[in-house]
mmCIF file of C-alpha atoms and ligand atoms in Angstrom:
data_model
loop_
_atom_site.group_PDB
_atom_site.id
_atom_site.type_symbol
_atom_site.label_atom_id
_atom_site.label_comp_id
_atom_site.label_asym_id
_atom_site.label_seq_id
_atom_site.Cartn_x
_atom_site.Cartn_y
_atom_site.Cartn_z
ATOM 1 C CA MET P 1 13.925 1.283 -17.297
ATOM 2 C CA PRO P 2 16.976 -0.262 -15.685
ATOM 3 C CA ASN P 3 15.531 -2.158 -12.724
ATOM 4 C CA LYS P 4 16.561 -5.778 -12.673
ATOM 5 C CA LYS P 5 13.966 -7.220 -10.327
ATOM 6 C CA ASP P 6 11.911 -10.273 -11.202
ATOM 7 C CA LEU P 7 8.761 -8.766 -9.778
ATOM 8 C CA VAL P 8 7.749 -5.115 -9.441
ATOM 9 C CA TYR P 9 4.749 -4.206 -7.308
ATOM 10 C CA LEU P 10 2.627 -1.307 -8.514
ATOM 11 C CA PHE P 11 -0.244 -0.598 -6.140
ATOM 12 C CA ALA P 12 -2.827 2.090 -6.904
ATOM 13 C CA ASN P 13 -4.610 3.798 -4.037
ATOM 14 C CA TRP P 14 -7.534 5.662 -5.576
ATOM 15 C CA LYS P 15 -8.488 7.136 -2.159
ATOM 16 C CA MET P 16 -11.705 9.191 -2.470
ATOM 17 C CA TYR P 17 -10.680 10.706 -5.809
ATOM 18 C CA LEU P 18 -12.953 8.767 -8.179
ATOM 19 C CA ASP P 19 -16.728 8.292 -8.144
ATOM 20 C CA TYR P 20 -18.515 5.148 -9.291
ATOM 21 C CA ASP P 21 -18.502 5.944 -13.007
ATOM 22 C CA GLU P 22 -14.952 7.304 -13.018
ATOM 23 C CA SER P 23 -13.696 4.190 -11.213
ATOM 24 C CA ASN P 24 -15.349 1.871 -13.707
ATOM 25 C CA ILE P 25 -14.080 3.846 -16.678
ATOM 26 C CA LEU P 26 -10.504 3.814 -15.356
ATOM 27 C CA ALA P 27 -10.648 0.091 -14.456
ATOM 28 C CA ASN P 28 -11.833 -0.771 -17.965
ATOM 29 C CA ALA P 29 -9.198 1.440 -19.543
ATOM 30 C CA ILE P 30 -6.443 -0.246 -17.487
ATOM 31 C CA ALA P 31 -7.826 -3.700 -18.306
ATOM 32 C CA ASN P 32 -7.685 -2.856 -22.023
ATOM 33 C CA GLU P 33 -3.979 -2.050 -21.752
ATOM 34 C CA THR P 34 -2.783 -5.060 -19.776
ATOM 35 C CA SER P 35 -1.468 -7.021 -22.758
ATOM 36 C CA ASN P 36 1.202 -4.293 -23.125
ATOM 37 C CA PHE P 37 2.356 -4.422 -19.476
ATOM 38 C CA SER P 38 5.660 -5.944 -18.464
ATOM 39 C CA LYS P 39 5.143 -9.455 -17.117
ATOM 40 C CA LYS P 40 7.172 -8.410 -14.059
ATOM 41 C CA ILE P 41 4.409 -6.147 -12.800
ATOM 42 C CA LYS P 42 2.244 -7.281 -9.939
ATOM 43 C CA MET P 43 -0.580 -4.777 -9.798
ATOM 44 C CA ALA P 44 -3.308 -4.115 -7.268
ATOM 45 C CA VAL P 45 -5.935 -1.387 -7.230
ATOM 46 C CA PHE P 46 -7.593 -0.009 -4.094
ATOM 47 C CA PRO P 47 -10.832 1.630 -5.286
ATOM 48 C CA GLY P 48 -13.448 3.445 -3.233
ATOM 49 C CA ALA P 49 -15.745 0.971 -1.472
ATOM 50 C CA LEU P 50 -18.863 1.680 -3.559
ATOM 51 C CA ALA P 51 -17.114 1.047 -6.861
ATOM 52 C CA LEU P 52 -15.098 -1.888 -5.595
ATOM 53 C CA TYR P 53 -17.309 -4.756 -6.698
ATOM 54 C CA PRO P 54 -17.601 -3.910 -10.425
ATOM 55 C CA VAL P 55 -13.926 -2.879 -10.495
ATOM 56 C CA VAL P 56 -12.932 -6.275 -9.046
ATOM 57 C CA GLN P 57 -14.947 -8.035 -11.772
ATOM 58 C CA VAL P 58 -13.167 -6.133 -14.523
ATOM 59 C CA LEU P 59 -9.647 -6.396 -13.075
ATOM 60 C CA ASN P 60 -9.819 -10.034 -11.945
ATOM 61 C CA ASP P 61 -10.289 -11.090 -15.538
ATOM 62 C CA VAL P 62 -6.954 -9.538 -16.503
ATOM 63 C CA GLY P 63 -4.928 -10.689 -13.498
ATOM 64 C CA ILE P 64 -4.987 -7.442 -11.511
ATOM 65 C CA GLU P 65 -5.749 -7.774 -7.810
ATOM 66 C CA SER P 66 -7.918 -5.449 -5.731
ATOM 67 C CA GLY P 67 -7.917 -4.328 -2.147
ATOM 68 C CA ALA P 68 -9.706 -2.391 0.570
ATOM 69 C CA GLN P 69 -8.532 1.096 1.517
ATOM 70 C CA ASN P 70 -9.561 0.492 5.117
ATOM 71 C CA ILE P 71 -11.395 -2.155 7.142
ATOM 72 C CA TYR P 72 -13.078 -2.435 10.516
ATOM 73 C CA TRP P 73 -11.753 -5.218 12.714
ATOM 74 C CA VAL P 74 -15.053 -6.767 13.850
ATOM 75 C CA ASP P 75 -16.652 -9.248 11.404
ATOM 76 C CA LYS P 76 -20.297 -8.279 11.784
ATOM 77 C CA GLY P 77 -22.588 -6.310 14.055
ATOM 78 C CA GLY P 78 -23.972 -2.931 14.979
ATOM 79 C CA TYR P 79 -21.193 -0.751 13.547
ATOM 80 C CA THR P 80 -23.063 1.681 11.323
ATOM 81 C CA GLY P 81 -21.069 2.735 8.322
ATOM 82 C CA GLU P 82 -18.190 0.309 8.772
ATOM 83 C CA ILE P 83 -17.059 -2.483 6.425
ATOM 84 C CA SER P 84 -15.312 -5.566 7.762
ATOM 85 C CA ALA P 85 -12.319 -7.401 6.336
ATOM 86 C CA GLN P 86 -14.597 -10.424 5.773
ATOM 87 C CA MET P 87 -16.919 -8.302 3.657
ATOM 88 C CA TYR P 88 -14.036 -7.166 1.476
ATOM 89 C CA LYS P 89 -12.868 -10.744 1.148
ATOM 90 C CA GLY P 90 -16.376 -11.715 0.031
ATOM 91 C CA ALA P 91 -16.301 -8.968 -2.601
ATOM 92 C CA GLY P 92 -13.174 -10.487 -4.161
ATOM 93 C CA CYS P 93 -10.338 -8.503 -2.581
ATOM 94 C CA LYS P 94 -6.884 -9.900 -1.945
ATOM 95 C CA TYR P 95 -5.313 -6.993 -0.041
ATOM 96 C CA ALA P 96 -6.238 -4.358 2.553
ATOM 97 C CA LEU P 97 -4.374 -1.153 3.326
ATOM 98 C CA VAL P 98 -3.848 -0.788 7.056
ATOM 99 C CA GLY P 99 -2.696 2.345 8.830
ATOM 100 C CA HIS P 100 -2.538 4.646 5.821
ATOM 101 C CA SER P 101 -1.340 8.042 7.026
ATOM 102 C CA GLU P 102 -4.658 9.646 6.094
ATOM 103 C CA ARG P 103 -6.367 7.171 8.417
ATOM 104 C CA ARG P 104 -3.824 7.818 11.156
ATOM 105 C CA HIS P 105 -3.739 11.601 10.905
ATOM 106 C CA ILE P 106 -7.219 12.623 9.690
ATOM 107 C CA PHE P 107 -9.216 9.880 11.432
ATOM 108 C CA ASN P 108 -6.973 9.526 14.498
ATOM 109 C CA GLU P 109 -6.247 5.852 13.979
ATOM 110 C CA THR P 110 -3.790 4.656 16.627
ATOM 111 C CA ASN P 111 -1.071 2.014 16.539
ATOM 112 C CA HIS P 112 -3.412 -0.089 18.682
ATOM 113 C CA ASP P 113 -6.190 0.184 16.057
ATOM 114 C CA VAL P 114 -3.662 -0.753 13.387
ATOM 115 C CA ARG P 115 -2.699 -3.886 15.313
ATOM 116 C CA GLN P 116 -6.356 -4.949 15.553
ATOM 117 C CA LYS P 117 -6.849 -4.332 11.844
ATOM 118 C CA ILE P 118 -3.786 -6.383 10.883
ATOM 119 C CA GLU P 119 -5.163 -9.314 12.843
ATOM 120 C CA ALA P 120 -8.648 -8.988 11.326
ATOM 121 C CA VAL P 121 -7.182 -8.805 7.836
ATOM 122 C CA LEU P 122 -5.166 -11.985 8.421
ATOM 123 C CA VAL P 123 -8.167 -13.814 9.890
ATOM 124 C CA ALA P 124 -10.238 -12.828 6.833
ATOM 125 C CA ASP P 125 -7.562 -14.397 4.625
ATOM 126 C CA LEU P 126 -6.538 -11.066 3.126
ATOM 127 C CA THR P 127 -3.008 -9.703 2.872
ATOM 128 C CA PRO P 128 -2.340 -6.525 4.830
ATOM 129 C CA VAL P 129 -0.428 -3.655 3.267
ATOM 130 C CA LEU P 130 0.832 -1.876 6.360
ATOM 131 C CA CYS P 131 1.589 1.818 5.798
ATOM 132 C CA VAL P 132 4.131 3.569 8.011
ATOM 133 C CA GLY P 133 5.881 6.923 7.921
ATOM 134 C CA GLU P 134 6.869 10.004 9.835
ATOM 135 C CA THR P 135 5.391 13.527 9.757
ATOM 136 C CA SER P 136 7.550 16.494 8.749
ATOM 137 C CA ASP P 137 7.667 17.560 12.396
ATOM 138 C CA GLU P 138 8.964 14.142 13.449
ATOM 139 C CA ARG P 139 11.518 14.231 10.640
ATOM 140 C CA GLU P 140 12.755 17.672 11.688
ATOM 141 C CA LYS P 141 13.212 16.354 15.220
ATOM 142 C CA ASN P 142 15.259 13.436 13.874
ATOM 143 C CA LYS P 143 12.629 10.961 14.965
ATOM 144 C CA THR P 144 11.980 9.276 11.627
ATOM 145 C CA GLU P 145 13.520 5.926 12.520
ATOM 146 C CA GLU P 146 12.047 5.889 16.002
ATOM 147 C CA VAL P 147 8.502 6.630 14.780
ATOM 148 C CA VAL P 148 8.611 4.046 12.012
ATOM 149 C CA GLU P 149 10.051 1.441 14.363
ATOM 150 C CA ILE P 150 7.294 2.075 16.907
ATOM 151 C CA GLN P 151 4.627 1.797 14.196
ATOM 152 C CA ILE P 152 6.032 -1.482 12.926
ATOM 153 C CA ARG P 153 6.594 -3.038 16.342
ATOM 154 C CA ALA P 154 3.040 -2.139 17.373
ATOM 155 C CA ALA P 155 1.513 -3.508 14.160
ATOM 156 C CA PHE P 156 3.147 -6.925 14.426
ATOM 157 C CA GLN P 157 3.251 -7.354 18.192
ATOM 158 C CA ASN P 158 2.524 -10.998 19.099
ATOM 159 C CA ILE P 159 1.267 -11.793 15.636
ATOM 160 C CA VAL P 160 1.548 -15.326 14.395
ATOM 161 C CA TRP P 161 2.119 -14.906 10.686
ATOM 162 C CA PRO P 162 0.151 -17.413 8.593
ATOM 163 C CA GLU P 163 2.334 -19.647 6.475
ATOM 164 C CA ASN P 164 2.652 -18.534 2.853
ATOM 165 C CA ARG P 165 0.864 -15.231 3.473
ATOM 166 C CA GLU P 166 2.454 -12.254 1.752
ATOM 167 C CA LEU P 167 3.634 -9.446 4.004
ATOM 168 C CA VAL P 168 3.616 -5.998 2.414
ATOM 169 C CA VAL P 169 4.822 -2.825 4.116
ATOM 170 C CA ALA P 170 4.728 0.607 2.482
ATOM 171 C CA TYR P 171 7.087 3.314 3.705
ATOM 172 C CA GLU P 172 5.196 6.527 3.062
ATOM 173 C CA PRO P 173 6.589 9.661 4.713
ATOM 174 C CA VAL P 174 3.527 11.737 5.589
ATOM 175 C CA TRP P 175 5.090 14.952 4.277
ATOM 176 C CA ALA P 176 5.589 13.317 0.862
ATOM 177 C CA ILE P 177 1.999 12.164 0.390
ATOM 178 C CA GLY P 178 0.048 14.228 -2.100
ATOM 179 C CA THR P 179 2.509 17.116 -1.819
ATOM 180 C CA GLY P 180 4.739 16.660 -4.869
ATOM 181 C CA LYS P 181 7.729 16.524 -2.456
ATOM 182 C CA ALA P 182 8.894 12.939 -2.919
ATOM 183 C CA CYS P 183 11.431 11.445 -0.501
ATOM 184 C CA ASP P 184 15.018 11.255 -1.725
ATOM 185 C CA PRO P 185 15.329 7.687 -3.117
ATOM 186 C CA ILE P 186 18.569 7.094 -1.185
ATOM 187 C CA GLU P 187 16.849 8.041 2.071
ATOM 188 C CA ALA P 188 13.870 5.880 1.185
ATOM 189 C CA GLN P 189 16.250 2.999 0.510
ATOM 190 C CA LYS P 190 17.861 3.471 3.948
ATOM 191 C CA MET P 191 14.459 3.350 5.623
ATOM 192 C CA HIS P 192 13.550 0.250 3.651
ATOM 193 C CA ALA P 193 16.749 -1.460 4.781
ATOM 194 C CA LEU P 194 15.891 -0.629 8.381
ATOM 195 C CA ILE P 195 12.317 -1.861 7.986
ATOM 196 C CA LYS P 196 13.522 -5.091 6.408
ATOM 197 C CA LYS P 197 15.891 -5.717 9.307
ATOM 198 C CA LEU P 198 13.148 -5.090 11.838
ATOM 199 C CA LEU P 199 10.714 -7.385 10.046
ATOM 200 C CA SER P 200 13.259 -10.185 9.933
ATOM 201 C CA VAL P 201 13.142 -10.184 13.739
ATOM 202 C CA LEU P 202 9.441 -9.467 14.259
ATOM 203 C CA VAL P 203 8.001 -11.683 11.526
ATOM 204 C CA PRO P 204 10.772 -14.212 10.830
ATOM 205 C CA GLY P 205 10.539 -16.144 7.606
ATOM 206 C CA ALA P 206 7.939 -13.818 6.088
ATOM 207 C CA ASN P 207 10.048 -12.541 3.164
ATOM 208 C CA PRO P 208 8.421 -9.078 3.117
ATOM 209 C CA VAL P 209 7.645 -6.930 0.113
ATOM 210 C CA LEU P 210 8.523 -3.263 0.669
ATOM 211 C CA LEU P 211 6.901 -0.416 -1.248
ATOM 212 C CA TYR P 212 7.719 3.266 -1.342
ATOM 213 C CA GLY P 213 4.822 5.749 -1.408
ATOM 214 C CA GLY P 214 4.594 9.531 -1.518
ATOM 215 C CA SER P 215 4.395 11.644 -4.686
ATOM 216 C CA VAL P 216 5.479 8.839 -6.987
ATOM 217 C CA ARG P 217 5.224 9.973 -10.613
ATOM 218 C CA PRO P 218 6.295 8.593 -14.018
ATOM 219 C CA GLU P 219 9.385 10.845 -13.797
ATOM 220 C CA ASN P 220 10.654 9.555 -10.455
ATOM 221 C CA VAL P 221 9.365 5.974 -10.120
ATOM 222 C CA GLY P 222 12.453 4.494 -11.819
ATOM 223 C CA GLU P 223 14.772 5.948 -9.179
ATOM 224 C CA TYR P 224 12.905 4.075 -6.457
ATOM 225 C CA LEU P 225 12.554 0.814 -8.340
ATOM 226 C CA ASP P 226 16.293 0.832 -8.985
ATOM 227 C CA LYS P 227 17.105 0.639 -5.300
ATOM 228 C CA PRO P 228 17.678 -2.640 -3.494
ATOM 229 C CA ASN P 229 14.955 -3.295 -0.906
ATOM 230 C CA ILE P 230 12.374 -1.212 -2.799
ATOM 231 C CA ASP P 231 10.120 -3.780 -4.421
ATOM 232 C CA GLY P 232 7.546 -1.389 -5.805
ATOM 233 C CA ALA P 233 5.425 1.697 -5.266
ATOM 234 C CA LEU P 234 2.140 2.598 -3.624
ATOM 235 C CA VAL P 235 0.764 5.431 -5.726
ATOM 236 C CA GLY P 236 -2.093 7.789 -4.924
ATOM 237 C CA GLY P 237 -2.768 10.800 -7.168
ATOM 238 C CA ALA P 238 -0.797 9.588 -10.187
ATOM 239 C CA SER P 239 -2.683 6.280 -10.190
ATOM 240 C CA THR P 240 -6.055 7.962 -10.654
ATOM 241 C CA LYS P 241 -5.451 9.147 -14.228
ATOM 242 C CA LEU P 242 -4.815 6.755 -17.078
ATOM 243 C CA ASP P 243 -1.933 8.698 -18.621
ATOM 244 C CA SER P 244 0.123 9.079 -15.443
ATOM 245 C CA TRP P 245 -0.608 5.505 -14.312
ATOM 246 C CA MET P 246 0.429 4.196 -17.732
ATOM 247 C CA GLY P 247 3.502 6.424 -17.503
ATOM 248 C CA ILE P 248 4.464 4.628 -14.289
ATOM 249 C CA ILE P 249 3.640 1.179 -15.663
ATOM 250 C CA ASN P 250 5.688 1.803 -18.783
ATOM 251 C CA ARG P 251 8.809 2.520 -16.717
ATOM 252 C CA VAL P 252 8.944 -1.183 -15.903
ATOM 253 C CA LYS P 253 10.442 -3.159 -18.760
HETATM 254 P P1 PGA N 1 0.412 10.178 -3.468
HETATM 255 O O1 PGA N 1 -0.224 9.236 -2.350
HETATM 256 O O2 PGA N 1 1.005 9.278 -4.526
HETATM 257 O O3 PGA N 1 -0.753 10.987 -3.992
HETATM 258 O O4 PGA N 1 1.440 11.015 -2.811
HETATM 259 C C1 PGA N 1 0.419 8.053 -1.945
HETATM 260 C C2 PGA N 1 -0.431 7.336 -0.922
HETATM 261 O O5 PGA N 1 -1.104 8.001 -0.132
HETATM 262 O O6 PGA N 1 -0.437 6.106 -0.858
#
């Protein structure tokens, strides 16, 4: 694999694909393989909430971080069914996905909600992984840049970024997620360059990490990792099976 970066981020979003036993089996299988991974890889796994605690125990021991797939922005209270950022922090997480397209489009999460979640994640001492991206309709109307810019501006509006806190943004075109239709790596690179420029104004000094997400597979991950401004991948489906996840990991030498 030709990428020349010092650090390559591989983040695994298990979504609601794996039950408790399946999550534990996969976490243990990954942990057993870590001695063969490239030292450049910075890995984090985002399991389902019920399996998170045992998965964190297994992965922490081998230097793999964990994160929440979603959080609620209030710390505690009468919010039946919700889980706060503080609770995820207490369970050993380092990261939290915020504004994943499935949250935005299936659960009607707004840019305003996303902004509240970013703040709660920072207050809980977690690192947000902000997900942004356009729908196919928006892309067809040539609104890709506008939509992504609005999402990013809204997420970081009036935020005071804590010193030394990582800032991770994943560009994930909605039409590429779970569809097998990955974004052209050159187009993804252009969007990443735009996002980087925006972040340099909105969150100065933050040195952001930018991930591409959307139908990443062992066969295409190298093309993304080769591009400047693409620091890694956020992977859904292909991260939920050991062989395809190892296929992706093994592309990083
Ligand atoms: P996918 O999902 O890899 O299954 O397309 C990516 C994501 O939703 O983060």
